[in-house]
PDB file of C-alpha atoms in Angstrom:
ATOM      1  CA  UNK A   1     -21.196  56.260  75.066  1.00 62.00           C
ATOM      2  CA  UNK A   2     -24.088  58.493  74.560  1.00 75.00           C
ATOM      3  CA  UNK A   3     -27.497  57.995  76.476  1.00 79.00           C
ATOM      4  CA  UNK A   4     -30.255  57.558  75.516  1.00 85.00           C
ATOM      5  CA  UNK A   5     -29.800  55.639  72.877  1.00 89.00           C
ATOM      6  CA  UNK A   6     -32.041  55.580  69.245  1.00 93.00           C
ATOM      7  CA  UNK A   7     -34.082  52.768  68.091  1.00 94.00           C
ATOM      8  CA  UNK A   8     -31.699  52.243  65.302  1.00 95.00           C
ATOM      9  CA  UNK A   9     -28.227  52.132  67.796  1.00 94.00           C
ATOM     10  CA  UNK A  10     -30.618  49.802  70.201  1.00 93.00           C
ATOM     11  CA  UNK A  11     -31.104  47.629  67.146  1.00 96.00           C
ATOM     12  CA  UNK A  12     -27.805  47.378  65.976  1.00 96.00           C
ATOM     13  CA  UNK A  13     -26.611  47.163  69.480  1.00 94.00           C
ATOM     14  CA  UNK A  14     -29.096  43.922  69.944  1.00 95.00           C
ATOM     15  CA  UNK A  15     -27.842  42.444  66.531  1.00 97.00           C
ATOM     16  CA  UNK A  16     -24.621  42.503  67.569  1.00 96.00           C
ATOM     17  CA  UNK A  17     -25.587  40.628  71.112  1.00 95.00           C
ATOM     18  CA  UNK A  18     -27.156  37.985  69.400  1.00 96.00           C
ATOM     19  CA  UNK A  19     -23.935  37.611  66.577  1.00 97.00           C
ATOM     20  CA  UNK A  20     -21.621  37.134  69.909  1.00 95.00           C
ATOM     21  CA  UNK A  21     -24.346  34.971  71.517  1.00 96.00           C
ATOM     22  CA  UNK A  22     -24.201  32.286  68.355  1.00 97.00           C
ATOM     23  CA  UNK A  23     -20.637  32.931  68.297  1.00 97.00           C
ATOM     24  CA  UNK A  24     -20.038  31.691  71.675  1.00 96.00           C
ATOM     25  CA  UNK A  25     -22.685  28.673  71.372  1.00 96.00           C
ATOM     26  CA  UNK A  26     -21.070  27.604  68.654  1.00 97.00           C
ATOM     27  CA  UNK A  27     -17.740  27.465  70.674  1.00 96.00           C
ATOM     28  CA  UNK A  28     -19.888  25.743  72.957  1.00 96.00           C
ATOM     29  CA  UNK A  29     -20.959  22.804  70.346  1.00 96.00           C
ATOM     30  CA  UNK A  30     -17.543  23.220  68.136  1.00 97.00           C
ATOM     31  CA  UNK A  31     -15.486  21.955  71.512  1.00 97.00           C
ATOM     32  CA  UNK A  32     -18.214  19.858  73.188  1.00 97.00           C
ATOM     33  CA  UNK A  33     -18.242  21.712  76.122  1.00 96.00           C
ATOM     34  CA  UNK A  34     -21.796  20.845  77.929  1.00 96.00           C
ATOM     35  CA  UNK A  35     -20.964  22.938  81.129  1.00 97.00           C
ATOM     36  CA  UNK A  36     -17.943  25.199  82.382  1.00 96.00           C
ATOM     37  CA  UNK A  37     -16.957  26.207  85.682  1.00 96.00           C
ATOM     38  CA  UNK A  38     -15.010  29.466  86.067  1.00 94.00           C
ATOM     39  CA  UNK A  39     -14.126  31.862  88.305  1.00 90.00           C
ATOM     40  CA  UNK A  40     -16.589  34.715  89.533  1.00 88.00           C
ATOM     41  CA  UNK A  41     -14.107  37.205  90.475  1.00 82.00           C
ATOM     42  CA  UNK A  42     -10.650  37.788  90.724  1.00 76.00           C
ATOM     43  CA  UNK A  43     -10.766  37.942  94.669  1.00 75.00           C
ATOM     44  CA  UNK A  44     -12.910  36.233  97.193  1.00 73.00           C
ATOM     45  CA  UNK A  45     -15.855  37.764  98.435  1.00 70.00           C
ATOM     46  CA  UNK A  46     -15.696  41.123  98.689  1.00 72.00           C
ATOM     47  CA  UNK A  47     -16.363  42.721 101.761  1.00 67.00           C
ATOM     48  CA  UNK A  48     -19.847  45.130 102.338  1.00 70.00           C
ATOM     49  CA  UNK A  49     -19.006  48.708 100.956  1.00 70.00           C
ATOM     50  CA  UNK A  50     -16.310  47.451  98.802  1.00 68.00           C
ATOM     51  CA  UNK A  51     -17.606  47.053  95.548  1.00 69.00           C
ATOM     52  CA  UNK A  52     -18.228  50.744  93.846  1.00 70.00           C
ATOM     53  CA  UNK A  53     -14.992  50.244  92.317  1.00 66.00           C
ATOM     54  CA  UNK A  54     -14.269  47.050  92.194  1.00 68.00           C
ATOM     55  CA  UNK A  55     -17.429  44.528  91.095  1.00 65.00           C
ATOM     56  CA  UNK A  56     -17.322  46.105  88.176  1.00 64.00           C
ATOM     57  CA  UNK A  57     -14.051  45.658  86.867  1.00 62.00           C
ATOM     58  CA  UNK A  58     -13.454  42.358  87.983  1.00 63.00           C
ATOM     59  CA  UNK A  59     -16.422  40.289  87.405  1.00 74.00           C
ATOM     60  CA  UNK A  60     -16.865  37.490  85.058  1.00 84.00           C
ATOM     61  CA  UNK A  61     -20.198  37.300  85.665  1.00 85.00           C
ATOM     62  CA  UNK A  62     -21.276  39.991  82.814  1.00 86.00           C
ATOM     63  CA  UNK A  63     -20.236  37.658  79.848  1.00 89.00           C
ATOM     64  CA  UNK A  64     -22.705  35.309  80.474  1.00 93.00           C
ATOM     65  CA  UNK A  65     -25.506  37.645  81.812  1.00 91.00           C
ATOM     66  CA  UNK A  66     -25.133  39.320  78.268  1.00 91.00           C
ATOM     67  CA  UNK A  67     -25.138  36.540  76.137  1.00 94.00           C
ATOM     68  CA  UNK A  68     -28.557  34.864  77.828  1.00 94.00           C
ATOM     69  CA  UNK A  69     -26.911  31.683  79.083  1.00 97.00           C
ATOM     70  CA  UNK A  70     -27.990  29.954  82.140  1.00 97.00           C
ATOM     71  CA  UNK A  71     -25.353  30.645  85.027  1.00 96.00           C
ATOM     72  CA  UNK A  72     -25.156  30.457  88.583  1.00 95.00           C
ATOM     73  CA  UNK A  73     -22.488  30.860  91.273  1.00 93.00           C
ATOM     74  CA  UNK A  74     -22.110  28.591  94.370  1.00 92.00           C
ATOM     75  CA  UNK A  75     -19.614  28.783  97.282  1.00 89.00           C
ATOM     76  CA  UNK A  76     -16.113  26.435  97.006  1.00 88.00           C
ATOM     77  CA  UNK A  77     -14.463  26.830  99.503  1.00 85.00           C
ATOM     78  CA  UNK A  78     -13.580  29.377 102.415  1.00 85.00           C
ATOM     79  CA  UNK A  79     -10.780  31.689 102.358  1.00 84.00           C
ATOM     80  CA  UNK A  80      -8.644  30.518 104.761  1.00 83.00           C
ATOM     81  CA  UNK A  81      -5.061  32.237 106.790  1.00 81.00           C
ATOM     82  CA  UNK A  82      -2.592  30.740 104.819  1.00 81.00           C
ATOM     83  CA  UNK A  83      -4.314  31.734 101.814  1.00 76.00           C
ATOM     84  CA  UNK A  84      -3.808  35.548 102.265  1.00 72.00           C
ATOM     85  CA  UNK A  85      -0.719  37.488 100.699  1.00 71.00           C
ATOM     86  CA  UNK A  86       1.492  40.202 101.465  1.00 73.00           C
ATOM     87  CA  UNK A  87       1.437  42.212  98.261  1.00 72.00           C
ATOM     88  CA  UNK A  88       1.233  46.131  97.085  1.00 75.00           C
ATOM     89  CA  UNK A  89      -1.701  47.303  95.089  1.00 72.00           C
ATOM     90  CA  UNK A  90      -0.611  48.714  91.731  1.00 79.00           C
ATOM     91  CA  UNK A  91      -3.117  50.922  90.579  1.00 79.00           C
ATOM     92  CA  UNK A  92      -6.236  52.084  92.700  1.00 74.00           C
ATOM     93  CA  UNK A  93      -8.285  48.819  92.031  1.00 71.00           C
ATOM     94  CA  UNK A  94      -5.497  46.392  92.163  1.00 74.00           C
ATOM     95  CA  UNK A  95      -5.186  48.415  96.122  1.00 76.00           C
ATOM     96  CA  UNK A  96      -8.986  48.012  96.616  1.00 75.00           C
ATOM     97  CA  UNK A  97      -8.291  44.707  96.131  1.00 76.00           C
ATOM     98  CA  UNK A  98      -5.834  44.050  98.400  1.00 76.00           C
ATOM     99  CA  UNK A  99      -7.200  46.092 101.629  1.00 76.00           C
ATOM    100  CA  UNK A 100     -10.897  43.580 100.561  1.00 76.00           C
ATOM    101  CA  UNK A 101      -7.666  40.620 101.428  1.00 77.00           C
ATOM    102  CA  UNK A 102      -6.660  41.896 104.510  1.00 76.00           C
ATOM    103  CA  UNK A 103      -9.723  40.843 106.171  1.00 76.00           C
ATOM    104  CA  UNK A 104     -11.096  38.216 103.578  1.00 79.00           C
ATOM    105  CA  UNK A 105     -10.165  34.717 106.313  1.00 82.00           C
ATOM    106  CA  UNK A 106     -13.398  32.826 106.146  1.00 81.00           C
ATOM    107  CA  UNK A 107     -15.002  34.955 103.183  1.00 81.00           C
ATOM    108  CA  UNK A 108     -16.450  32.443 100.569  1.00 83.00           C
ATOM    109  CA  UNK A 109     -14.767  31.756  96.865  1.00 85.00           C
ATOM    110  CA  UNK A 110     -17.362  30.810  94.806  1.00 88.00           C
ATOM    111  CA  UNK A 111     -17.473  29.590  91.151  1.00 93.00           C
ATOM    112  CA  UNK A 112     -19.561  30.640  88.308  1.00 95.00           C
ATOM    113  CA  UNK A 113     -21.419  27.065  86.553  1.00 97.00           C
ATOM    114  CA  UNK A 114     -22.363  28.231  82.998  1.00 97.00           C
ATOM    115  CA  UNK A 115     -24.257  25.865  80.536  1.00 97.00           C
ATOM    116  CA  UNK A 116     -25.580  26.404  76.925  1.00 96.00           C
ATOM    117  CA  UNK A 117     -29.117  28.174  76.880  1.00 95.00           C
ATOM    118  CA  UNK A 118     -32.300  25.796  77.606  1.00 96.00           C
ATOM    119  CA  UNK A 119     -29.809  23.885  79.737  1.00 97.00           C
ATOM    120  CA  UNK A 120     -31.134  25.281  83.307  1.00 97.00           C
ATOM    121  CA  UNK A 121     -31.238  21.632  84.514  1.00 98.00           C
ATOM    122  CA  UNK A 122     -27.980  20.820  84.314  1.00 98.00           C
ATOM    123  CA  UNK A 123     -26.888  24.045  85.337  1.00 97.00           C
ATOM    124  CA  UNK A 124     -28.535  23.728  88.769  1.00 97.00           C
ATOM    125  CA  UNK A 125     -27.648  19.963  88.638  1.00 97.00           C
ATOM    126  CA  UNK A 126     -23.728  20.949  88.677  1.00 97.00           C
ATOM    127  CA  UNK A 127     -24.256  23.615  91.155  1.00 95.00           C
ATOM    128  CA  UNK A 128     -26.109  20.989  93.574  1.00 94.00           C
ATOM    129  CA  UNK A 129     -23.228  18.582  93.162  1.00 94.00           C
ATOM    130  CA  UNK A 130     -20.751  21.470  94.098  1.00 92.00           C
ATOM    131  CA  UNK A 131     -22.392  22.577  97.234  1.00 89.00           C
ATOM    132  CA  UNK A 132     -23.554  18.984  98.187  1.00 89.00           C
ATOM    133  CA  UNK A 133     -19.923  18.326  98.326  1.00 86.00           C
ATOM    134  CA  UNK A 134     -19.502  20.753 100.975  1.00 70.00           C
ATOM    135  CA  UNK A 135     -15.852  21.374 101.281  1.00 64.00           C
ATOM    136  CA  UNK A 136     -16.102  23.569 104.327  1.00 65.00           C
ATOM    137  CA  UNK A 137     -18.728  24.255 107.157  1.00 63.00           C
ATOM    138  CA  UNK A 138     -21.430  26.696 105.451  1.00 57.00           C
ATOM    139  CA  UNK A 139     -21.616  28.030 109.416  1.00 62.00           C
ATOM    140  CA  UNK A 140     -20.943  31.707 108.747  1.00 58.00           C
ATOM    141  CA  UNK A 141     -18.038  33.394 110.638  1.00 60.00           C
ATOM    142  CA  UNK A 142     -18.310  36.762 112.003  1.00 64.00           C
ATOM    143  CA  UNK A 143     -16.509  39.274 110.022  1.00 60.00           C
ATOM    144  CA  UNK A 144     -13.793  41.689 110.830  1.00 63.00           C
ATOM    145  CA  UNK A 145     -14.769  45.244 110.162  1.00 66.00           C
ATOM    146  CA  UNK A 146     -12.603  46.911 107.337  1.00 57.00           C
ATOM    147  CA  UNK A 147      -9.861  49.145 108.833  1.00 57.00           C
TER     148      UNK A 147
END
């Protein structure tokens, strides 16, 4: 990808944003859907100076940050001992990854709430419900530092 970009390729660029944006929308009304609630990330929390490589990659935040529709992300649940595996990285994220596990007991798992645009009510509605429900004490733990 070459920067900067012309006003024609920013154009085009924004054209095809808004074509996935009514794509997905219509998803949205085709199925009925009035509010999901996904995953953030593919691992818990990550843990402070661990995320040059892997935020990036392994985010499912971006989707809905690109497409303009109301989204939040509230904490679950807490990571907790028995939750942790034993397991090999396989390539230099999947091992970023794992050595973010290794000290991740207590570390929050949120969830991404996503609702159709002009639907910030119910968006912050559903997130309320999930952290009223308050799985786990919100009483933060001290954290390991990363060996």
């Amino acid at each position: 990808m070459q920067l900067p970009k012309t006003v024609q390729e920013t154009w085009n660029l924004q054209y095809l944003r808004r074509l996935y944006r009514k794509a997905l929308l219509e998803s949205f009304r085709a199925q009925n859907v009035e509010c999901l609630i996904t995953p953030v990330h593919v691992a818990p929390a990550i843990l402070h100076g661990t995320s040059q490589r892997i935020l990036a990659l392994v985010s499912y935040t971006g989707l809905y940050n690109l497409v303009d529709f109301p989204a939040g992300v509230v904490p679950a649940t807490l990571v907790r001992t028995e939750d942790k595996t034993e397991r090999e990285g396989r390539d230099m994220w999947d091992q970023d990854i794992c050595k973010n596990e290794l000290n991740a007991t207590g570390l929050p798992i949120g969830v991404q709430v996503v609702c159709p645009p002009f639907e910030e009510a119910l968006c912050v509605d559903v997130m309320e419900a999930i952290a009223s429900a308050k799985p786990f004490d919100h009483t933060p733990q001290p954290l390991q530092p990363m060996q």
